[in-house]
């Protein structure tokens, strides 16, 4: 069962689990679990995608319940009328807010874009970065006797493929668990010392205007237990209480 964080007669939003594909793809023919098919069976209605999250990313995923609403929502995303807020755990200390304004070359998929006739384009990309917490742990993962990490709030102005992961790698603070653009030695160290096996990137908030009621719609997806387990180990509980879960399951997990 997916965690439905909002639903009305026009649209539905879920907290997408890390590791789930949004929909079926011939690129992943052996997968059997997908958000769209699971949600369709769960609510008994067809759903229409309007944006995407990478497979290892968790968080707010919005879908429409009709093609007309899907079209309106897709336009809202394309025209940057939605506000997306992510949280990430990265390597090293990030102590000052910044705006990462660094163009990125369009990423082509090795299989899906194998026969693309046009060269990749250079795309404008802007990400707002706000540090929330830092920590130093007495474990030697790299060449130093200790390891440093930061908790960040990221607000992308643009929506390029792997934008946040690539931008954080560009400023040499790769996201923990990023196998495509991150620090593989750091990733292995975090698995070994802190038992964190996932990409530490979460789509926490999605703010937009409802396409039918025209009222503000503010969607929030809480961190999953593996996320909170790392947050707890790093002493960052309480920094974003609206994203934390409470209860017997959480207490047992810790």
PDB file of C-alpha atoms in Angstrom:
ATOM      1  CA  UNK A   1       0.000   0.000   0.000  1.00  0.00           C
ATOM      2  CA  UNK A   2       1.292   3.421  -0.966  1.00  0.00           C
ATOM      3  CA  UNK A   3       1.129   6.304   1.491  1.00  0.00           C
ATOM      4  CA  UNK A   4      -1.481   8.683   0.018  1.00  0.00           C
ATOM      5  CA  UNK A   5      -0.794  12.186   1.340  1.00  0.00           C
ATOM      6  CA  UNK A   6      -3.589  13.958  -0.575  1.00  0.00           C
ATOM      7  CA  UNK A   7      -6.561  12.973  -2.704  1.00  0.00           C
ATOM      8  CA  UNK A   8      -9.621  14.656  -4.140  1.00  0.00           C
ATOM      9  CA  UNK A   9     -11.772  14.046  -7.227  1.00  0.00           C
ATOM     10  CA  UNK A  10      -9.165  15.600  -9.525  1.00  0.00           C
ATOM     11  CA  UNK A  11      -5.744  14.498  -8.327  1.00  0.00           C
ATOM     12  CA  UNK A  12      -3.836  12.308  -5.903  1.00  0.00           C
ATOM     13  CA  UNK A  13      -0.393  12.606  -4.309  1.00  0.00           C
ATOM     14  CA  UNK A  14       1.674   9.847  -2.719  1.00  0.00           C
ATOM     15  CA  UNK A  15       4.911   9.569  -0.790  1.00  0.00           C
ATOM     16  CA  UNK A  16       6.899   7.606  -3.357  1.00  0.00           C
ATOM     17  CA  UNK A  17       9.163   4.962  -1.779  1.00  0.00           C
ATOM     18  CA  UNK A  18      12.846   4.983  -2.665  1.00  0.00           C
ATOM     19  CA  UNK A  19      13.682   2.321  -5.248  1.00  0.00           C
ATOM     20  CA  UNK A  20      10.285   2.352  -6.958  1.00  0.00           C
ATOM     21  CA  UNK A  21       9.833   3.166 -10.631  1.00  0.00           C
ATOM     22  CA  UNK A  22       6.982   5.561 -11.428  1.00  0.00           C
ATOM     23  CA  UNK A  23       5.697   3.461 -14.335  1.00  0.00           C
ATOM     24  CA  UNK A  24       6.568   0.476 -16.496  1.00  0.00           C
ATOM     25  CA  UNK A  25       9.513   0.905 -18.824  1.00  0.00           C
ATOM     26  CA  UNK A  26      11.124  -1.354 -21.398  1.00  0.00           C
ATOM     27  CA  UNK A  27      14.422  -0.184 -19.911  1.00  0.00           C
ATOM     28  CA  UNK A  28      13.578  -2.110 -16.720  1.00  0.00           C
ATOM     29  CA  UNK A  29      11.786  -5.153 -18.080  1.00  0.00           C
ATOM     30  CA  UNK A  30      12.426  -7.291 -15.008  1.00  0.00           C
ATOM     31  CA  UNK A  31      10.776  -4.921 -12.504  1.00  0.00           C
ATOM     32  CA  UNK A  32       7.376  -5.887 -11.137  1.00  0.00           C
ATOM     33  CA  UNK A  33       6.468  -3.025  -8.774  1.00  0.00           C
ATOM     34  CA  UNK A  34       5.477   0.432 -10.069  1.00  0.00           C
ATOM     35  CA  UNK A  35       3.847   3.446  -8.464  1.00  0.00           C
ATOM     36  CA  UNK A  36       1.207   4.034 -11.157  1.00  0.00           C
ATOM     37  CA  UNK A  37      -0.035   0.450 -11.335  1.00  0.00           C
ATOM     38  CA  UNK A  38       0.017   0.021  -7.550  1.00  0.00           C
ATOM     39  CA  UNK A  39      -1.878   3.280  -6.996  1.00  0.00           C
ATOM     40  CA  UNK A  40      -4.411   2.459  -9.711  1.00  0.00           C
ATOM     41  CA  UNK A  41      -5.202  -0.845  -8.019  1.00  0.00           C
ATOM     42  CA  UNK A  42      -5.237   0.795  -4.583  1.00  0.00           C
ATOM     43  CA  UNK A  43      -7.779   3.534  -5.381  1.00  0.00           C
ATOM     44  CA  UNK A  44      -9.617   1.753  -8.224  1.00  0.00           C
ATOM     45  CA  UNK A  45      -9.019   4.550 -10.740  1.00  0.00           C
ATOM     46  CA  UNK A  46      -6.706   5.249 -13.631  1.00  0.00           C
ATOM     47  CA  UNK A  47      -4.001   7.768 -12.830  1.00  0.00           C
ATOM     48  CA  UNK A  48      -2.049  10.050 -15.153  1.00  0.00           C
ATOM     49  CA  UNK A  49       1.565  11.090 -14.474  1.00  0.00           C
ATOM     50  CA  UNK A  50       2.424  14.810 -14.548  1.00  0.00           C
ATOM     51  CA  UNK A  51       6.048  14.792 -13.338  1.00  0.00           C
ATOM     52  CA  UNK A  52       8.631  12.237 -12.277  1.00  0.00           C
ATOM     53  CA  UNK A  53      11.052  11.339  -9.546  1.00  0.00           C
ATOM     54  CA  UNK A  54      14.194   9.314 -10.148  1.00  0.00           C
ATOM     55  CA  UNK A  55      13.930   5.703  -9.064  1.00  0.00           C
ATOM     56  CA  UNK A  56      16.155   6.072  -5.942  1.00  0.00           C
ATOM     57  CA  UNK A  57      14.510   9.362  -4.866  1.00  0.00           C
ATOM     58  CA  UNK A  58      11.604   9.310  -2.431  1.00  0.00           C
ATOM     59  CA  UNK A  59       8.951  11.915  -1.703  1.00  0.00           C
ATOM     60  CA  UNK A  60       5.982  13.821  -3.095  1.00  0.00           C
ATOM     61  CA  UNK A  61       4.719  12.427  -6.383  1.00  0.00           C
ATOM     62  CA  UNK A  62       1.606  14.044  -7.851  1.00  0.00           C
ATOM     63  CA  UNK A  63      -0.727  12.387 -10.364  1.00  0.00           C
ATOM     64  CA  UNK A  64      -3.955  13.442 -12.047  1.00  0.00           C
ATOM     65  CA  UNK A  65      -7.196  11.498 -12.197  1.00  0.00           C
ATOM     66  CA  UNK A  66      -8.119  12.699 -15.710  1.00  0.00           C
ATOM     67  CA  UNK A  67      -6.256  13.615 -18.866  1.00  0.00           C
ATOM     68  CA  UNK A  68      -7.515  17.239 -18.735  1.00  0.00           C
ATOM     69  CA  UNK A  69      -6.184  17.758 -15.214  1.00  0.00           C
ATOM     70  CA  UNK A  70      -2.947  16.028 -16.194  1.00  0.00           C
ATOM     71  CA  UNK A  71      -2.509  18.484 -19.062  1.00  0.00           C
ATOM     72  CA  UNK A  72      -3.095  21.478 -16.798  1.00  0.00           C
ATOM     73  CA  UNK A  73      -0.679  20.191 -14.155  1.00  0.00           C
ATOM     74  CA  UNK A  74       1.981  19.375 -16.733  1.00  0.00           C
ATOM     75  CA  UNK A  75       1.802  22.957 -17.999  1.00  0.00           C
ATOM     76  CA  UNK A  76       2.185  24.220 -14.448  1.00  0.00           C
ATOM     77  CA  UNK A  77       5.383  22.195 -14.036  1.00  0.00           C
ATOM     78  CA  UNK A  78       6.730  23.240 -17.451  1.00  0.00           C
ATOM     79  CA  UNK A  79       6.090  26.919 -16.695  1.00  0.00           C
ATOM     80  CA  UNK A  80       7.815  26.647 -13.301  1.00  0.00           C
ATOM     81  CA  UNK A  81       4.647  27.578 -11.414  1.00  0.00           C
ATOM     82  CA  UNK A  82       5.265  24.873  -8.814  1.00  0.00           C
ATOM     83  CA  UNK A  83       7.680  25.062  -5.894  1.00  0.00           C
ATOM     84  CA  UNK A  84       9.665  21.920  -5.131  1.00  0.00           C
ATOM     85  CA  UNK A  85      11.642  21.537  -1.913  1.00  0.00           C
ATOM     86  CA  UNK A  86      14.050  18.638  -1.427  1.00  0.00           C
ATOM     87  CA  UNK A  87      16.266  17.542   1.437  1.00  0.00           C
ATOM     88  CA  UNK A  88      19.623  15.847   1.009  1.00  0.00           C
ATOM     89  CA  UNK A  89      22.529  14.559   3.076  1.00  0.00           C
ATOM     90  CA  UNK A  90      25.847  15.341   1.401  1.00  0.00           C
ATOM     91  CA  UNK A  91      29.560  14.793   1.922  1.00  0.00           C
ATOM     92  CA  UNK A  92      31.490  17.552   3.702  1.00  0.00           C
ATOM     93  CA  UNK A  93      30.562  20.807   5.423  1.00  0.00           C
ATOM     94  CA  UNK A  94      28.177  23.206   3.684  1.00  0.00           C
ATOM     95  CA  UNK A  95      27.877  26.185   6.028  1.00  0.00           C
ATOM     96  CA  UNK A  96      26.544  29.032   3.882  1.00  0.00           C
ATOM     97  CA  UNK A  97      23.453  29.425   1.722  1.00  0.00           C
ATOM     98  CA  UNK A  98      24.176  29.697  -1.978  1.00  0.00           C
ATOM     99  CA  UNK A  99      22.655  29.708  -5.440  1.00  0.00           C
ATOM    100  CA  UNK A 100      24.182  27.157  -7.795  1.00  0.00           C
ATOM    101  CA  UNK A 101      23.825  28.684 -11.264  1.00  0.00           C
ATOM    102  CA  UNK A 102      25.664  26.190 -13.416  1.00  0.00           C
ATOM    103  CA  UNK A 103      24.470  25.025 -16.857  1.00  0.00           C
ATOM    104  CA  UNK A 104      24.444  21.281 -17.441  1.00  0.00           C
ATOM    105  CA  UNK A 105      24.790  19.295 -20.611  1.00  0.00           C
ATOM    106  CA  UNK A 106      21.571  17.381 -21.277  1.00  0.00           C
ATOM    107  CA  UNK A 107      21.924  13.765 -20.163  1.00  0.00           C
ATOM    108  CA  UNK A 108      21.045  11.191 -22.801  1.00  0.00           C
ATOM    109  CA  UNK A 109      20.105   7.705 -21.708  1.00  0.00           C
ATOM    110  CA  UNK A 110      22.559   5.113 -23.048  1.00  0.00           C
ATOM    111  CA  UNK A 111      19.717   2.894 -24.242  1.00  0.00           C
ATOM    112  CA  UNK A 112      16.668   5.104 -24.796  1.00  0.00           C
ATOM    113  CA  UNK A 113      18.684   7.801 -26.596  1.00  0.00           C
ATOM    114  CA  UNK A 114      21.070   5.446 -28.371  1.00  0.00           C
ATOM    115  CA  UNK A 115      19.922   6.587 -31.797  1.00  0.00           C
ATOM    116  CA  UNK A 116      19.380  10.276 -31.004  1.00  0.00           C
ATOM    117  CA  UNK A 117      20.317  12.407 -34.003  1.00  0.00           C
ATOM    118  CA  UNK A 118      20.804  15.699 -32.155  1.00  0.00           C
ATOM    119  CA  UNK A 119      23.767  16.304 -29.835  1.00  0.00           C
ATOM    120  CA  UNK A 120      22.984  16.961 -26.167  1.00  0.00           C
ATOM    121  CA  UNK A 121      22.043  20.576 -25.431  1.00  0.00           C
ATOM    122  CA  UNK A 122      23.545  22.816 -22.769  1.00  0.00           C
ATOM    123  CA  UNK A 123      20.688  23.682 -20.404  1.00  0.00           C
ATOM    124  CA  UNK A 124      20.409  26.486 -17.863  1.00  0.00           C
ATOM    125  CA  UNK A 125      20.176  25.079 -14.329  1.00  0.00           C
ATOM    126  CA  UNK A 126      19.643  26.917 -11.041  1.00  0.00           C
ATOM    127  CA  UNK A 127      19.446  25.392  -7.551  1.00  0.00           C
ATOM    128  CA  UNK A 128      19.020  27.225  -4.247  1.00  0.00           C
ATOM    129  CA  UNK A 129      20.938  25.554  -1.413  1.00  0.00           C
ATOM    130  CA  UNK A 130      20.273  26.157   2.301  1.00  0.00           C
ATOM    131  CA  UNK A 131      22.317  24.300   4.955  1.00  0.00           C
ATOM    132  CA  UNK A 132      20.369  23.045   7.964  1.00  0.00           C
ATOM    133  CA  UNK A 133      22.905  21.013   9.938  1.00  0.00           C
ATOM    134  CA  UNK A 134      26.495  19.739   9.957  1.00  0.00           C
ATOM    135  CA  UNK A 135      28.170  16.873  11.789  1.00  0.00           C
ATOM    136  CA  UNK A 136      31.623  15.330  12.139  1.00  0.00           C
ATOM    137  CA  UNK A 137      31.866  11.613  12.952  1.00  0.00           C
ATOM    138  CA  UNK A 138      34.913   9.742  14.237  1.00  0.00           C
ATOM    139  CA  UNK A 139      35.096   7.337  11.319  1.00  0.00           C
ATOM    140  CA  UNK A 140      37.763   7.352   8.617  1.00  0.00           C
ATOM    141  CA  UNK A 141      36.000   6.859   5.294  1.00  0.00           C
ATOM    142  CA  UNK A 142      38.370   8.854   3.089  1.00  0.00           C
ATOM    143  CA  UNK A 143      41.886  10.099   3.682  1.00  0.00           C
ATOM    144  CA  UNK A 144      41.001  11.956   6.894  1.00  0.00           C
ATOM    145  CA  UNK A 145      40.536  10.429  10.382  1.00  0.00           C
ATOM    146  CA  UNK A 146      36.996  11.835  10.617  1.00  0.00           C
ATOM    147  CA  UNK A 147      34.092  12.240   8.198  1.00  0.00           C
ATOM    148  CA  UNK A 148      31.902  15.305   7.743  1.00  0.00           C
ATOM    149  CA  UNK A 149      28.333  15.542   6.497  1.00  0.00           C
ATOM    150  CA  UNK A 150      25.698  18.238   5.936  1.00  0.00           C
ATOM    151  CA  UNK A 151      21.906  18.286   5.814  1.00  0.00           C
ATOM    152  CA  UNK A 152      20.668  20.574   3.037  1.00  0.00           C
ATOM    153  CA  UNK A 153      17.405  22.045   1.822  1.00  0.00           C
ATOM    154  CA  UNK A 154      17.431  22.304  -1.977  1.00  0.00           C
ATOM    155  CA  UNK A 155      15.031  24.301  -4.147  1.00  0.00           C
ATOM    156  CA  UNK A 156      15.491  23.775  -7.896  1.00  0.00           C
ATOM    157  CA  UNK A 157      14.344  26.618 -10.134  1.00  0.00           C
ATOM    158  CA  UNK A 158      14.695  24.389 -13.181  1.00  0.00           C
ATOM    159  CA  UNK A 159      13.828  20.729 -13.593  1.00  0.00           C
ATOM    160  CA  UNK A 160      16.690  19.130 -15.463  1.00  0.00           C
ATOM    161  CA  UNK A 161      17.468  15.419 -15.365  1.00  0.00           C
ATOM    162  CA  UNK A 162      19.484  14.570 -12.239  1.00  0.00           C
ATOM    163  CA  UNK A 163      19.867  18.313 -11.618  1.00  0.00           C
ATOM    164  CA  UNK A 164      20.264  18.171  -7.837  1.00  0.00           C
ATOM    165  CA  UNK A 165      22.581  15.186  -7.926  1.00  0.00           C
ATOM    166  CA  UNK A 166      24.756  16.763 -10.609  1.00  0.00           C
ATOM    167  CA  UNK A 167      24.801  20.221  -9.017  1.00  0.00           C
ATOM    168  CA  UNK A 168      25.879  18.843  -5.643  1.00  0.00           C
ATOM    169  CA  UNK A 169      28.612  16.831  -7.338  1.00  0.00           C
ATOM    170  CA  UNK A 170      29.658  19.987  -9.209  1.00  0.00           C
ATOM    171  CA  UNK A 171      30.308  21.868  -5.927  1.00  0.00           C
ATOM    172  CA  UNK A 172      32.111  18.780  -4.539  1.00  0.00           C
ATOM    173  CA  UNK A 173      29.431  17.902  -1.983  1.00  0.00           C
ATOM    174  CA  UNK A 174      27.892  14.806  -3.608  1.00  0.00           C
ATOM    175  CA  UNK A 175      24.708  13.344  -2.189  1.00  0.00           C
ATOM    176  CA  UNK A 176      25.227  10.279  -0.028  1.00  0.00           C
ATOM    177  CA  UNK A 177      24.135   7.106  -1.810  1.00  0.00           C
ATOM    178  CA  UNK A 178      24.375   8.574  -5.313  1.00  0.00           C
ATOM    179  CA  UNK A 179      25.876   5.783  -7.398  1.00  0.00           C
ATOM    180  CA  UNK A 180      25.806   7.774 -10.664  1.00  0.00           C
ATOM    181  CA  UNK A 181      27.288  11.141  -9.662  1.00  0.00           C
ATOM    182  CA  UNK A 182      28.507  10.586  -6.104  1.00  0.00           C
ATOM    183  CA  UNK A 183      31.532   9.395  -4.139  1.00  0.00           C
ATOM    184  CA  UNK A 184      31.515   5.588  -4.243  1.00  0.00           C
ATOM    185  CA  UNK A 185      34.016   5.239  -1.388  1.00  0.00           C
ATOM    186  CA  UNK A 186      31.908   7.580   0.752  1.00  0.00           C
ATOM    187  CA  UNK A 187      28.773   5.637  -0.131  1.00  0.00           C
ATOM    188  CA  UNK A 188      30.353   2.347   0.947  1.00  0.00           C
ATOM    189  CA  UNK A 189      31.569   3.919   4.175  1.00  0.00           C
ATOM    190  CA  UNK A 190      28.110   5.217   5.083  1.00  0.00           C
ATOM    191  CA  UNK A 191      26.689   1.751   4.435  1.00  0.00           C
ATOM    192  CA  UNK A 192      29.343   0.099   6.630  1.00  0.00           C
ATOM    193  CA  UNK A 193      29.340   2.568   9.530  1.00  0.00           C
ATOM    194  CA  UNK A 194      25.768   3.888   9.534  1.00  0.00           C
ATOM    195  CA  UNK A 195      23.759   1.184   7.725  1.00  0.00           C
ATOM    196  CA  UNK A 196      22.352   3.666   5.203  1.00  0.00           C
ATOM    197  CA  UNK A 197      21.721   1.889   1.905  1.00  0.00           C
ATOM    198  CA  UNK A 198      19.685   4.471  -0.023  1.00  0.00           C
ATOM    199  CA  UNK A 199      20.133   7.710  -1.939  1.00  0.00           C
ATOM    200  CA  UNK A 200      19.752  10.458   0.656  1.00  0.00           C
ATOM    201  CA  UNK A 201      17.553  12.675  -1.505  1.00  0.00           C
ATOM    202  CA  UNK A 202      13.896  13.247  -0.648  1.00  0.00           C
ATOM    203  CA  UNK A 203      11.228  15.417  -2.292  1.00  0.00           C
ATOM    204  CA  UNK A 204       9.740  16.834   0.891  1.00  0.00           C
ATOM    205  CA  UNK A 205       7.347  19.547  -0.308  1.00  0.00           C
ATOM    206  CA  UNK A 206       5.435  20.412  -3.454  1.00  0.00           C
ATOM    207  CA  UNK A 207       3.540  23.711  -3.478  1.00  0.00           C
ATOM    208  CA  UNK A 208       1.235  24.689  -6.333  1.00  0.00           C
ATOM    209  CA  UNK A 209      -2.107  26.166  -7.292  1.00  0.00           C
ATOM    210  CA  UNK A 210      -4.842  23.556  -7.661  1.00  0.00           C
ATOM    211  CA  UNK A 211      -5.739  23.458 -11.386  1.00  0.00           C
ATOM    212  CA  UNK A 212      -9.494  23.257 -10.724  1.00  0.00           C
ATOM    213  CA  UNK A 213     -10.186  25.061  -7.438  1.00  0.00           C
ATOM    214  CA  UNK A 214      -7.369  27.581  -7.993  1.00  0.00           C
ATOM    215  CA  UNK A 215      -6.561  27.363  -4.279  1.00  0.00           C
ATOM    216  CA  UNK A 216      -3.026  26.912  -2.905  1.00  0.00           C
ATOM    217  CA  UNK A 217      -2.115  23.259  -2.424  1.00  0.00           C
ATOM    218  CA  UNK A 218       0.818  22.468  -0.151  1.00  0.00           C
ATOM    219  CA  UNK A 219       1.881  18.813  -0.133  1.00  0.00           C
ATOM    220  CA  UNK A 220       4.334  17.313   2.366  1.00  0.00           C
ATOM    221  CA  UNK A 221       5.909  13.839   2.369  1.00  0.00           C
ATOM    222  CA  UNK A 222       7.554  12.629   5.574  1.00  0.00           C
ATOM    223  CA  UNK A 223      10.988  10.996   5.675  1.00  0.00           C
ATOM    224  CA  UNK A 224      10.994   7.205   5.652  1.00  0.00           C
ATOM    225  CA  UNK A 225      12.558   5.147   8.459  1.00  0.00           C
ATOM    226  CA  UNK A 226      15.995   4.691   6.808  1.00  0.00           C
ATOM    227  CA  UNK A 227      16.167   8.475   6.342  1.00  0.00           C
ATOM    228  CA  UNK A 228      15.271   9.097   9.969  1.00  0.00           C
ATOM    229  CA  UNK A 229      17.692   6.441  11.145  1.00  0.00           C
ATOM    230  CA  UNK A 230      20.582   8.401   9.614  1.00  0.00           C
ATOM    231  CA  UNK A 231      19.155  11.733  10.832  1.00  0.00           C
ATOM    232  CA  UNK A 232      19.027  10.278  14.340  1.00  0.00           C
ATOM    233  CA  UNK A 233      22.637   9.039  14.198  1.00  0.00           C
ATOM    234  CA  UNK A 234      23.822  12.452  13.014  1.00  0.00           C
ATOM    235  CA  UNK A 235      21.970  14.311  15.784  1.00  0.00           C
ATOM    236  CA  UNK A 236      19.679  16.222  13.443  1.00  0.00           C
ATOM    237  CA  UNK A 237      16.288  15.259  14.871  1.00  0.00           C
ATOM    238  CA  UNK A 238      14.057  18.273  15.359  1.00  0.00           C
ATOM    239  CA  UNK A 239      15.564  20.336  12.532  1.00  0.00           C
ATOM    240  CA  UNK A 240      12.532  19.597  10.336  1.00  0.00           C
ATOM    241  CA  UNK A 241       9.937  18.128  12.707  1.00  0.00           C
ATOM    242  CA  UNK A 242       7.159  18.272  10.086  1.00  0.00           C
ATOM    243  CA  UNK A 243       9.044  15.608   8.142  1.00  0.00           C
ATOM    244  CA  UNK A 244       9.651  13.223  11.031  1.00  0.00           C
ATOM    245  CA  UNK A 245       7.487  10.253  11.898  1.00  0.00           C
ATOM    246  CA  UNK A 246       6.634   9.130  15.385  1.00  0.00           C
ATOM    247  CA  UNK A 247       5.203   5.991  16.896  1.00  0.00           C
ATOM    248  CA  UNK A 248       6.041   2.426  17.862  1.00  0.00           C
ATOM    249  CA  UNK A 249       7.529   1.510  14.466  1.00  0.00           C
ATOM    250  CA  UNK A 250      10.015   4.364  14.682  1.00  0.00           C
ATOM    251  CA  UNK A 251      10.986   3.598  18.268  1.00  0.00           C
ATOM    252  CA  UNK A 252      11.534  -0.059  17.368  1.00  0.00           C
ATOM    253  CA  UNK A 253      13.628   0.915  14.333  1.00  0.00           C
ATOM    254  CA  UNK A 254      15.955   3.034  16.489  1.00  0.00           C
TER     255      UNK A 254
END
